Amino acid sequence: MSERLVIIGGGQAAFACAAKLRALNDMRPISIISREDAYPYQRPPLSKKYLLGEMSLDRLMFRPTEWYAENAIEVLTGVNAVSLDRPGKQLTLSNGECLGYDKLVFATGSTPRSLPDSLTQGLEGIFTIRSFGDADRLRPHMVAGKRLLVVGGGYIGLEAASVARHLGLEVTVIEAAERILARVAAPATADIIRSIHRTHGVDLLEGVGLKALTGMAGRVTGAELSDGRHLEVDLVIAGIGAFAEDSVARSAGIVCGNGITVDEFGRTSDADVYAMGDCAEQDWKGLRIRLESVQNAVDQAENVALNLTGANVPYRPKPWFWSDQYDVKLQIAGFNPGYDETIVRPGGREGACSVWYFSGGDLIAVDAVNDAKAYVVGKKLLDSGKPHQVREAIVDPAVDLKSLT
Ligand SMILES: Cc1cc2nc3c(=O)[nH]c(=O)nc-3n(C[C@H](O)[C@H](O)[C@H](O)COP(=O)(O)OP(=O)(O)OC[C@H]3O[C@@H](n4cnc5c(N)ncnc54)[C@H](O)[C@@H]3O)c2cc1C
């Protein structure tokens, strides 16, 4: 009898893991438990084309529902996994059912941080974006002439700001830190992105926090900012980060840090339980990190699938990420913590450039702005896993990047 696999969460990583097992011809029984009322779908368009209304729900789906039946993958939607009995290998669901498992995988993702109740005071018109339901609730409010306040200058907030400008809203972005993208990108990249938003008419305020929201008849109508400014607003989007969905694992006594702690094989502190994607905390060159990206969700999930078949292959993340804002495609390869130098290199055409991150002279990451060549070359170098002392070549615009690979 083959082992029964239960995957908690029905997003990017859950789909990738189940699909990989079937591609490996592994026909063990698989159940995916999803608290959302939908089969697995992709999230990146939720703050891009889907929010803009240019993409339908059907196109978000990784596969049509029949695919799961054809591949003997059971998907339970609209149910929450609530608790885990590890000695008995039983998972309890919110509908009262208990599911037995041989192997269990957490693919529970992350949950956006909400503004505290002391600020929101139960007012309507305040949104976060994680699910298609969130985007559906937000979209009717994204109407030309309305005044939007985006709290948080990270990728999701900035993408929402770009969609809103496209739709004709007046947009203010506030970032409490000294600059936008402070956790994820160098000042040089933030400078480029800031300038693009300002050119598109966004009022972008850095080092400015939210002190209070005010409302009338239960709806948000204003915002008091930490610099003393008062804004009239019709809606607010909070893009202030996300935390790992690890509560079920934590209360079952599985070791968690900033997410569910896994080893290089994707295993948690319980040898029959794995975790992958946004919810998993893993090692990266001695740092404990959590990656919130499609690349990590897919690659780590496929690696877990391999290891479920007994392959015992360690997972080595090769991070890449993208963000679409206006007509700008930002592509990021590598992971930049610990950089001690950045070099900005002009691209081959107007508006294209790249920011190269070095640590001790070694290339560690590249942010490419409308510059596919820089992204492809940077990614190739970084994926090789070897140290690359390419600083001199990057500084010299006369050097053809392709010659580096
Ligand atoms: C708006 C937005 C834009 C993004 N843009 C990009 C981008 O441009 N590029 C990029 O690389 N990445 C982007 N990301 C990140 C990317 O989508 C995530 O990293 C990826 O979806 C992670 O996959 P996952 O399977 O770990 O989690 P998810 O896809 O979030 O799936 C987790 C699922 O588990 C469910 N769940 C949680 N707990 C339980 C439970 N107890 N029981 C049952 N179900 C549960 C959740 O409701 C959710 O459906 C974006 C994310 C968002 C929200």
CSV table of C-alpha atoms and ligand atoms in Angstrom, one decimal:
chain,number,residue,atom,x,y,z
A,1,MET,CA,0.0,0.0,0.0
A,2,SER,CA,1.5,3.4,-0.9
A,3,GLU,CA,1.7,6.1,1.7
A,4,ARG,CA,-1.1,8.6,2.0
A,5,LEU,CA,0.0,12.2,1.6
A,6,VAL,CA,-1.9,15.1,3.0
A,7,ILE,CA,-1.0,18.7,1.9
A,8,ILE,CA,-2.3,21.5,4.0
A,9,GLY,CA,-2.9,24.6,1.9
A,10,GLY,CA,-3.9,24.8,-1.7
A,11,GLY,CA,-1.7,27.4,-3.3
A,12,GLN,CA,1.4,27.5,-5.5
A,13,ALA,CA,3.6,25.1,-3.4
A,14,ALA,CA,0.8,22.5,-2.9
A,15,PHE,CA,0.0,22.3,-6.6
A,16,ALA,CA,3.7,22.1,-7.5
A,17,CYS,CA,4.4,19.3,-5.0
A,18,ALA,CA,1.3,17.2,-6.1
A,19,ALA,CA,2.0,17.8,-9.8
A,20,LYS,CA,5.7,16.8,-9.4
A,21,LEU,CA,4.7,13.6,-7.7
A,22,ARG,CA,2.4,12.6,-10.5
A,23,ALA,CA,5.1,13.6,-13.1
A,24,LEU,CA,7.4,11.2,-11.2
A,25,ASN,CA,4.7,8.6,-11.7
A,26,ASP,CA,4.2,8.4,-8.0
A,27,MET,CA,0.5,7.5,-7.6
A,28,ARG,CA,0.2,7.6,-3.8
A,29,PRO,CA,-3.2,9.0,-2.5
A,30,ILE,CA,-2.9,12.8,-2.2
A,31,SER,CA,-5.3,15.1,-0.5
A,32,ILE,CA,-5.0,18.9,-0.7
A,33,ILE,CA,-6.8,20.8,2.1
A,34,SER,CA,-7.6,24.4,1.1
A,35,ARG,CA,-9.4,26.9,3.2
A,36,GLU,CA,-10.2,29.0,0.1
A,37,ASP,CA,-13.2,28.2,-2.1
A,38,ALA,CA,-11.0,27.6,-5.1
A,39,TYR,CA,-8.6,25.1,-6.6
A,40,PRO,CA,-5.0,26.1,-6.6
A,41,TYR,CA,-4.3,29.4,-8.4
A,42,GLN,CA,-1.4,31.9,-8.9
A,43,ARG,CA,-1.3,35.0,-6.7
A,44,PRO,CA,1.1,37.4,-8.5
A,45,PRO,CA,-1.6,38.8,-10.9
A,46,LEU,CA,-3.7,39.7,-7.9
A,47,SER,CA,-1.9,43.0,-7.5
A,48,LYS,CA,-1.3,43.3,-11.3
A,49,LYS,CA,-3.4,42.3,-14.2
A,50,TYR,CA,-6.2,40.6,-12.2
A,51,LEU,CA,-6.7,43.8,-10.1
A,52,LEU,CA,-6.6,45.8,-13.3
A,53,GLY,CA,-9.5,43.7,-14.6
A,54,GLU,CA,-7.4,42.4,-17.5
A,55,MET,CA,-7.3,38.7,-16.4
A,56,SER,CA,-10.1,36.4,-15.5
A,57,LEU,CA,-10.2,33.9,-12.5
A,58,ASP,CA,-10.0,31.0,-15.0
A,59,ARG,CA,-6.6,32.2,-16.2
A,60,LEU,CA,-5.3,32.3,-12.6
A,61,MET,CA,-5.9,28.6,-12.2
A,62,PHE,CA,-2.9,26.3,-12.6
A,63,ARG,CA,-5.1,23.5,-14.0
A,64,PRO,CA,-8.8,23.0,-14.6
A,65,THR,CA,-10.6,21.1,-11.9
A,66,GLU,CA,-10.8,17.9,-14.1
A,67,TRP,CA,-7.0,17.7,-14.1
A,68,TYR,CA,-7.1,16.9,-10.3
A,69,ALA,CA,-9.7,14.1,-10.8
A,70,GLU,CA,-7.8,12.7,-13.8
A,71,ASN,CA,-4.6,12.6,-11.6
A,72,ALA,CA,-6.4,11.2,-8.6
A,73,ILE,CA,-5.6,14.2,-6.4
A,74,GLU,CA,-8.4,15.0,-4.0
A,75,VAL,CA,-8.9,18.7,-3.3
A,76,LEU,CA,-11.0,19.7,-0.3
A,77,THR,CA,-11.9,23.4,-0.7
A,78,GLY,CA,-13.4,25.7,1.9
A,79,VAL,CA,-12.0,23.7,4.8
A,80,ASN,CA,-9.4,24.7,7.3
A,81,ALA,CA,-6.9,22.3,8.9
A,82,VAL,CA,-7.3,23.1,12.6
A,83,SER,CA,-5.2,20.7,14.6
A,84,LEU,CA,-2.8,17.9,14.3
A,85,ASP,CA,-2.4,14.8,16.4
A,86,ARG,CA,1.1,13.7,15.5
A,87,PRO,CA,1.4,10.5,17.5
A,88,GLY,CA,-2.0,9.3,16.0
A,89,LYS,CA,-1.1,10.8,12.5
A,90,GLN,CA,-4.5,12.5,12.3
A,91,LEU,CA,-5.4,15.9,11.0
A,92,THR,CA,-8.6,17.5,12.2
A,93,LEU,CA,-10.5,19.8,9.8
A,94,SER,CA,-12.9,22.7,10.5
A,95,ASN,CA,-15.8,20.5,9.2
A,96,GLY,CA,-15.2,18.0,12.0
A,97,GLU,CA,-13.6,15.4,9.8
A,98,CYS,CA,-10.4,13.7,10.7
A,99,LEU,CA,-7.9,12.7,8.0
A,100,GLY,CA,-5.2,10.1,8.6
A,101,TYR,CA,-1.9,10.5,6.9
A,102,ASP,CA,1.5,8.8,6.5
A,103,LYS,CA,3.3,11.9,5.4
A,104,LEU,CA,2.0,15.5,5.9
A,105,VAL,CA,3.2,18.7,4.1
A,106,PHE,CA,2.6,22.2,5.3
A,107,ALA,CA,2.1,24.6,2.3
A,108,THR,CA,0.1,27.1,4.3
A,109,GLY,CA,1.7,30.2,2.8
A,110,SER,CA,1.7,33.6,4.6
A,111,THR,CA,-0.9,36.0,5.8
A,112,PRO,CA,-0.7,39.8,5.2
A,113,ARG,CA,-0.3,41.9,8.3
A,114,SER,CA,-3.4,44.0,8.9
A,115,LEU,CA,-3.3,47.5,10.3
A,116,PRO,CA,-4.0,47.3,14.1
A,117,ASP,CA,-7.6,47.7,15.2
A,118,SER,CA,-6.7,50.8,17.1
A,119,LEU,CA,-6.1,52.4,13.7
A,120,THR,CA,-8.8,50.8,11.7
A,121,GLN,CA,-11.6,51.1,14.3
A,122,GLY,CA,-13.7,48.7,12.3
A,123,LEU,CA,-14.0,51.1,9.4
A,124,GLU,CA,-14.9,49.8,5.9
A,125,GLY,CA,-12.7,50.6,2.9
A,126,ILE,CA,-9.5,49.2,4.3
A,127,PHE,CA,-8.0,46.3,2.2
A,128,THR,CA,-5.1,43.8,2.0
A,129,ILE,CA,-4.4,41.6,-1.0
A,130,ARG,CA,-3.7,37.9,-0.6
A,131,SER,CA,-6.5,36.0,-2.3
A,132,PHE,CA,-8.6,36.5,-5.4
A,133,GLY,CA,-11.5,37.2,-3.0
A,134,ASP,CA,-9.5,40.2,-1.6
A,135,ALA,CA,-8.9,41.5,-5.1
A,136,ASP,CA,-12.6,41.0,-6.0
A,137,ARG,CA,-13.6,43.0,-2.9
A,138,LEU,CA,-11.1,45.8,-3.7
A,139,ARG,CA,-11.7,46.1,-7.5
A,140,PRO,CA,-15.1,47.9,-7.4
A,141,HIS,CA,-13.5,50.6,-5.3
A,142,MET,CA,-10.7,51.2,-7.7
A,143,VAL,CA,-12.6,53.9,-9.6
A,144,ALA,CA,-11.2,57.0,-11.4
A,145,GLY,CA,-11.1,60.0,-9.1
A,146,LYS,CA,-11.1,58.1,-5.8
A,147,ARG,CA,-8.4,58.9,-3.3
A,148,LEU,CA,-6.3,55.9,-2.4
A,149,LEU,CA,-3.8,55.7,0.5
A,150,VAL,CA,-1.3,52.8,0.2
A,151,VAL,CA,0.3,52.1,3.6
A,152,GLY,CA,3.7,50.4,3.0
A,153,GLY,CA,6.2,50.9,0.1
A,154,GLY,CA,6.9,47.2,-0.6
A,155,TYR,CA,6.2,45.4,-3.8
A,156,ILE,CA,2.5,44.6,-3.3
A,157,GLY,CA,1.7,48.2,-2.2
A,158,LEU,CA,3.7,49.7,-5.1
A,159,GLU,CA,2.1,47.4,-7.6
A,160,ALA,CA,-1.4,48.3,-6.3
A,161,ALA,CA,-0.4,52.0,-6.6
A,162,SER,CA,0.6,51.4,-10.2
A,163,VAL,CA,-2.7,49.7,-11.0
A,164,ALA,CA,-4.6,52.5,-9.2
A,165,ARG,CA,-2.9,55.2,-11.2
A,166,HIS,CA,-3.7,53.3,-14.4
A,167,LEU,CA,-7.3,53.3,-13.4
A,168,GLY,CA,-7.2,57.1,-12.7
A,169,LEU,CA,-7.2,57.1,-8.9
A,170,GLU,CA,-5.3,59.7,-6.9
A,171,VAL,CA,-2.7,57.8,-5.0
A,172,THR,CA,-0.6,58.5,-1.9
A,173,VAL,CA,1.9,56.0,-0.7
A,174,ILE,CA,3.4,56.3,2.8
A,175,GLU,CA,6.3,54.3,4.0
A,176,ALA,CA,7.3,54.5,7.7
A,177,ALA,CA,10.9,53.5,7.0
A,178,GLU,CA,13.3,56.0,5.6
A,179,ARG,CA,12.7,54.7,2.1
A,180,ILE,CA,10.6,52.3,0.0
A,181,LEU,CA,11.7,48.7,-0.5
A,182,ALA,CA,14.1,49.1,2.5
A,183,ARG,CA,13.9,45.4,3.4
A,184,VAL,CA,14.4,44.0,-0.1
A,185,ALA,CA,16.4,46.3,-2.3
A,186,ALA,CA,19.3,48.7,-2.3
A,187,PRO,CA,18.9,52.5,-2.2
A,188,ALA,CA,19.8,52.6,-5.9
A,189,THR,CA,16.8,50.4,-6.9
A,190,ALA,CA,14.5,52.3,-4.5
A,191,ASP,CA,15.6,55.5,-6.2
A,192,ILE,CA,14.6,54.2,-9.6
A,193,ILE,CA,11.3,52.9,-8.5
A,194,ARG,CA,10.5,56.0,-6.5
A,195,SER,CA,11.2,58.2,-9.5
A,196,ILE,CA,8.9,56.0,-11.7
A,197,HIS,CA,6.0,56.4,-9.3
A,198,ARG,CA,6.5,60.1,-8.9
A,199,THR,CA,6.6,60.5,-12.7
A,200,HIS,CA,3.2,58.7,-12.8
A,201,GLY,CA,1.8,61.2,-10.3
A,202,VAL,CA,2.0,59.2,-7.1
A,203,ASP,CA,2.5,61.3,-4.0
A,204,LEU,CA,5.2,59.1,-2.4
A,205,LEU,CA,6.1,60.0,1.2
A,206,GLU,CA,9.0,58.2,3.0
A,207,GLY,CA,9.7,58.3,6.7
A,208,VAL,CA,6.0,58.9,7.2
A,209,GLY,CA,3.8,56.6,9.2
A,210,LEU,CA,0.1,56.4,9.8
A,211,LYS,CA,-1.1,57.8,13.1
A,212,ALA,CA,-4.9,57.4,12.8
A,213,LEU,CA,-7.7,56.8,10.3
A,214,THR,CA,-10.9,58.7,10.6
A,215,GLY,CA,-14.3,57.8,9.2
A,216,MET,CA,-17.9,58.8,8.7
A,217,ALA,CA,-20.9,56.4,8.7
A,218,GLY,CA,-18.5,53.5,9.2
A,219,ARG,CA,-16.3,54.2,6.2
A,220,VAL,CA,-12.8,55.5,6.1
A,221,THR,CA,-12.6,59.1,5.0
A,222,GLY,CA,-9.3,60.4,6.3
A,223,ALA,CA,-5.8,59.7,7.5
A,224,GLU,CA,-3.6,61.5,10.0
A,225,LEU,CA,0.1,61.0,9.2
A,226,SER,CA,3.0,61.1,11.5
A,227,ASP,CA,4.3,64.3,9.8
A,228,GLY,CA,1.2,66.1,10.9
A,229,ARG,CA,-0.5,66.0,7.5
A,230,HIS,CA,-4.2,65.1,7.1
A,231,LEU,CA,-5.3,63.3,4.0
A,232,GLU,CA,-8.8,62.8,2.7
A,233,VAL,CA,-9.1,59.2,1.5
A,234,ASP,CA,-11.8,57.0,0.1
A,235,LEU,CA,-9.9,53.7,0.5
A,236,VAL,CA,-6.8,52.3,2.1
A,237,ILE,CA,-4.6,49.4,1.0
A,238,ALA,CA,-2.2,48.0,3.6
A,239,GLY,CA,0.9,46.4,2.2
A,240,ILE,CA,2.9,46.1,5.4
A,241,GLY,CA,4.3,42.6,5.0
A,242,ALA,CA,3.1,39.1,5.8
A,243,PHE,CA,3.8,36.5,8.5
A,244,ALA,CA,4.1,32.7,8.0
A,245,GLU,CA,1.0,30.7,8.5
A,246,ASP,CA,2.5,28.3,11.0
A,247,SER,CA,-0.1,28.2,13.8
A,248,VAL,CA,-1.2,24.6,13.2
A,249,ALA,CA,2.4,23.4,13.2
A,250,ARG,CA,3.3,25.5,16.2
A,251,SER,CA,0.5,24.2,18.3
A,252,ALA,CA,1.3,20.6,17.3
A,253,GLY,CA,4.8,21.2,18.8
A,254,ILE,CA,6.7,21.3,15.5
A,255,VAL,CA,9.7,23.6,15.8
A,256,CYS,CA,9.1,27.0,14.4
A,257,GLY,CA,11.1,30.2,14.2
A,258,ASN,CA,10.0,32.9,11.7
A,259,GLY,CA,7.9,30.2,10.0
A,260,ILE,CA,8.0,26.4,10.2
A,261,THR,CA,11.7,25.4,10.5
A,262,VAL,CA,12.8,22.9,7.8
A,263,ASP,CA,16.1,21.3,7.0
A,264,GLU,CA,17.7,21.2,3.6
A,265,PHE,CA,15.4,18.3,2.6
A,266,GLY,CA,12.3,20.2,3.5
A,267,ARG,CA,11.7,18.1,6.7
A,268,THR,CA,10.4,19.7,9.9
A,269,SER,CA,11.4,18.6,13.4
A,270,ASP,CA,8.9,15.7,12.8
A,271,ALA,CA,10.4,13.3,10.2
A,272,ASP,CA,7.0,12.6,8.7
A,273,VAL,CA,6.1,16.2,8.3
A,274,TYR,CA,7.5,18.6,5.7
A,275,ALA,CA,7.0,22.3,5.0
A,276,MET,CA,7.6,24.4,1.9
A,277,GLY,CA,6.9,27.8,0.3
A,278,ASP,CA,6.1,31.0,2.2
A,279,CYS,CA,5.5,29.2,5.5
A,280,ALA,CA,8.9,27.5,5.7
A,281,GLU,CA,12.0,28.9,7.4
A,282,GLN,CA,15.2,27.5,5.9
A,283,ASP,CA,18.9,27.9,6.0
A,284,TRP,CA,20.7,30.3,3.5
A,285,LYS,CA,24.4,30.4,4.0
A,286,GLY,CA,24.1,30.3,7.8
A,287,LEU,CA,21.1,32.7,7.9
A,288,ARG,CA,17.6,31.5,8.8
A,289,ILE,CA,15.3,32.9,6.1
A,290,ARG,CA,11.8,32.8,4.7
A,291,LEU,CA,11.3,33.4,1.0
A,292,GLU,CA,8.0,34.7,-0.3
A,293,SER,CA,8.3,34.1,-4.0
A,294,VAL,CA,6.9,31.8,-6.7
A,295,GLN,CA,10.4,30.5,-7.5
A,296,ASN,CA,10.9,29.3,-4.0
A,297,ALA,CA,7.4,27.9,-3.6
A,298,VAL,CA,7.8,25.8,-6.8
A,299,ASP,CA,11.4,24.7,-6.5
A,300,GLN,CA,11.1,23.8,-2.8
A,301,ALA,CA,7.8,22.0,-3.4
A,302,GLU,CA,9.3,20.0,-6.3
A,303,ASN,CA,12.3,19.2,-4.0
A,304,VAL,CA,9.9,18.0,-1.2
A,305,ALA,CA,8.1,15.8,-3.8
A,306,LEU,CA,11.5,14.2,-4.8
A,307,ASN,CA,12.4,13.6,-1.2
A,308,LEU,CA,9.0,12.0,-0.5
A,309,THR,CA,9.9,9.4,-3.0
A,310,GLY,CA,13.1,8.8,-1.1
A,311,ALA,CA,15.5,10.7,-3.3
A,312,ASN,CA,17.1,12.7,-0.4
A,313,VAL,CA,18.1,15.7,-2.5
A,314,PRO,CA,19.1,18.9,-0.6
A,315,TYR,CA,17.3,22.0,-1.7
A,316,ARG,CA,19.5,25.0,-2.7
A,317,PRO,CA,17.4,28.0,-3.4
A,318,LYS,CA,18.3,30.0,-6.5
A,319,PRO,CA,16.2,33.0,-5.8
A,320,TRP,CA,14.5,35.1,-8.5
A,321,PHE,CA,11.5,37.4,-8.3
A,322,TRP,CA,9.8,39.9,-10.5
A,323,SER,CA,7.5,42.9,-10.1
A,324,ASP,CA,5.4,44.8,-12.7
A,325,GLN,CA,4.7,48.4,-12.2
A,326,TYR,CA,3.4,50.7,-15.0
A,327,ASP,CA,5.5,49.7,-18.1
A,328,VAL,CA,8.4,48.6,-15.9
A,329,LYS,CA,9.4,45.0,-15.4
A,330,LEU,CA,11.7,44.7,-12.4
A,331,GLN,CA,13.5,41.3,-12.4
A,332,ILE,CA,15.6,40.2,-9.5
A,333,ALA,CA,18.1,37.3,-9.4
A,334,GLY,CA,20.0,36.3,-6.3
A,335,PHE,CA,19.5,37.3,-2.6
A,336,ASN,CA,21.2,40.5,-1.4
A,337,PRO,CA,21.6,40.3,2.4
A,338,GLY,CA,25.2,41.2,3.3
A,339,TYR,CA,26.0,43.3,0.2
A,340,ASP,CA,28.7,45.9,0.7
A,341,GLU,CA,28.7,47.5,-2.7
A,342,THR,CA,26.2,48.2,-5.5
A,343,ILE,CA,26.9,49.3,-9.0
A,344,VAL,CA,24.3,50.8,-11.3
A,345,ARG,CA,24.8,49.9,-15.0
A,346,PRO,CA,22.9,51.5,-17.8
A,347,GLY,CA,20.9,49.2,-20.1
A,348,GLY,CA,21.0,49.1,-23.8
A,349,ARG,CA,17.9,51.2,-24.3
A,350,GLU,CA,16.1,54.2,-22.7
A,351,GLY,CA,14.8,53.5,-19.2
A,352,ALA,CA,16.7,50.2,-18.9
A,353,CYS,CA,19.3,49.7,-16.2
A,354,SER,CA,20.5,47.2,-13.6
A,355,VAL,CA,21.8,47.3,-10.0
A,356,TRP,CA,24.5,44.7,-9.2
A,357,TYR,CA,25.1,43.7,-5.6
A,358,PHE,CA,28.5,42.6,-4.4
A,359,SER,CA,29.8,41.2,-1.2
A,360,GLY,CA,33.6,41.1,-0.7
A,361,GLY,CA,33.9,41.5,-4.5
A,362,ASP,CA,31.6,38.5,-5.3
A,363,LEU,CA,28.4,39.0,-7.2
A,364,ILE,CA,25.4,38.1,-5.0
A,365,ALA,CA,22.3,39.6,-6.7
A,366,VAL,CA,21.1,41.7,-9.6
A,367,ASP,CA,18.0,44.0,-9.9
A,368,ALA,CA,17.2,44.5,-13.6
A,369,VAL,CA,14.8,47.3,-14.6
A,370,ASN,CA,13.5,46.7,-18.1
A,371,ASP,CA,16.8,45.0,-18.8
A,372,ALA,CA,16.3,41.4,-19.7
A,373,LYS,CA,19.9,40.9,-20.8
A,374,ALA,CA,21.3,42.0,-17.3
A,375,TYR,CA,18.8,39.7,-15.6
A,376,VAL,CA,19.6,36.7,-17.8
A,377,VAL,CA,23.3,37.1,-17.5
A,378,GLY,CA,23.2,37.9,-13.7
A,379,LYS,CA,20.9,34.8,-13.1
A,380,LYS,CA,23.2,32.6,-15.1
A,381,LEU,CA,26.2,33.7,-13.2
A,382,LEU,CA,24.5,33.3,-9.8
A,383,ASP,CA,22.9,30.0,-10.7
A,384,SER,CA,26.3,28.5,-11.4
A,385,GLY,CA,26.9,28.6,-7.7
A,386,LYS,CA,30.5,29.7,-8.3
A,387,PRO,CA,32.0,33.0,-7.0
A,388,HIS,CA,32.1,35.6,-9.7
A,389,GLN,CA,34.5,38.6,-9.4
A,390,VAL,CA,32.9,40.5,-12.3
A,391,ARG,CA,32.9,44.0,-10.7
A,392,GLU,CA,35.4,45.5,-13.2
A,393,ALA,CA,33.3,44.3,-16.2
A,394,ILE,CA,30.0,45.5,-14.7
A,395,VAL,CA,31.5,49.0,-14.1
A,396,ASP,CA,32.6,49.3,-17.7
A,397,PRO,CA,29.6,49.9,-19.9
A,398,ALA,CA,31.7,49.0,-23.0
A,399,VAL,CA,31.9,45.3,-21.8
A,400,ASP,CA,29.2,43.2,-23.4
A,401,LEU,CA,27.4,41.4,-20.5
A,402,LYS,CA,27.1,38.3,-22.6
A,403,SER,CA,30.9,37.9,-22.6
A,404,LEU,CA,30.6,37.2,-18.9
A,405,THR,CA,28.8,33.9,-19.4
B,1,LIG,C1,-0.7,40.1,-4.4
B,1,LIG,C2,0.5,39.2,-4.5
B,1,LIG,C3,1.5,39.4,-5.5
B,1,LIG,C4,2.6,38.6,-5.6
B,1,LIG,N1,3.5,38.9,-6.6
B,1,LIG,C5,4.6,38.0,-6.8
B,1,LIG,C6,5.5,38.2,-7.8
B,1,LIG,O1,5.3,39.1,-8.7
B,1,LIG,N2,6.5,37.4,-7.9
B,1,LIG,C7,6.7,36.4,-7.1
B,1,LIG,O2,7.7,35.6,-7.2
B,1,LIG,N3,5.9,36.2,-6.0
B,1,LIG,C8,4.8,37.0,-5.8
B,1,LIG,N4,4.0,36.8,-4.8
B,1,LIG,C9,4.3,35.8,-3.8
B,1,LIG,C10,3.8,34.4,-4.2
B,1,LIG,O3,2.5,34.4,-4.7
B,1,LIG,C11,3.9,33.5,-3.0
B,1,LIG,O4,5.3,33.4,-2.6
B,1,LIG,C12,3.4,32.1,-3.3
B,1,LIG,O5,2.0,32.1,-3.6
B,1,LIG,C13,3.7,31.1,-2.1
B,1,LIG,O6,3.1,29.9,-2.4
B,1,LIG,P1,2.6,29.0,-1.1
B,1,LIG,O7,2.0,27.8,-1.7
B,1,LIG,O8,3.7,28.9,-0.1
B,1,LIG,O9,1.5,29.9,-0.4
B,1,LIG,P2,0.1,30.3,-1.0
B,1,LIG,O10,0.1,30.4,-2.5
B,1,LIG,O11,-0.3,31.6,-0.2
B,1,LIG,O12,-0.9,29.2,-0.6
B,1,LIG,C14,-1.2,28.9,0.8
B,1,LIG,C15,-2.6,28.5,0.9
B,1,LIG,O13,-2.8,27.8,2.1
B,1,LIG,C16,-4.1,28.1,2.7
B,1,LIG,N5,-4.0,27.8,4.1
B,1,LIG,C17,-3.3,28.4,5.1
B,1,LIG,N6,-3.5,27.8,6.3
B,1,LIG,C18,-4.4,26.8,6.1
B,1,LIG,C19,-5.1,25.9,6.9
B,1,LIG,N7,-4.8,25.8,8.2
B,1,LIG,N8,-5.9,25.0,6.3
B,1,LIG,C20,-6.2,25.0,5.0
B,1,LIG,N9,-5.6,25.9,4.2
B,1,LIG,C21,-4.8,26.8,4.7
B,1,LIG,C22,-4.1,29.6,2.4
B,1,LIG,O14,-5.4,30.2,2.6
B,1,LIG,C23,-3.6,29.6,0.9
B,1,LIG,O15,-4.7,29.4,0.1
B,1,LIG,C24,2.8,37.6,-4.6
B,1,LIG,C25,1.9,37.4,-3.6
B,1,LIG,C26,0.8,38.1,-3.5
B,1,LIG,C27,-0.2,37.9,-2.4
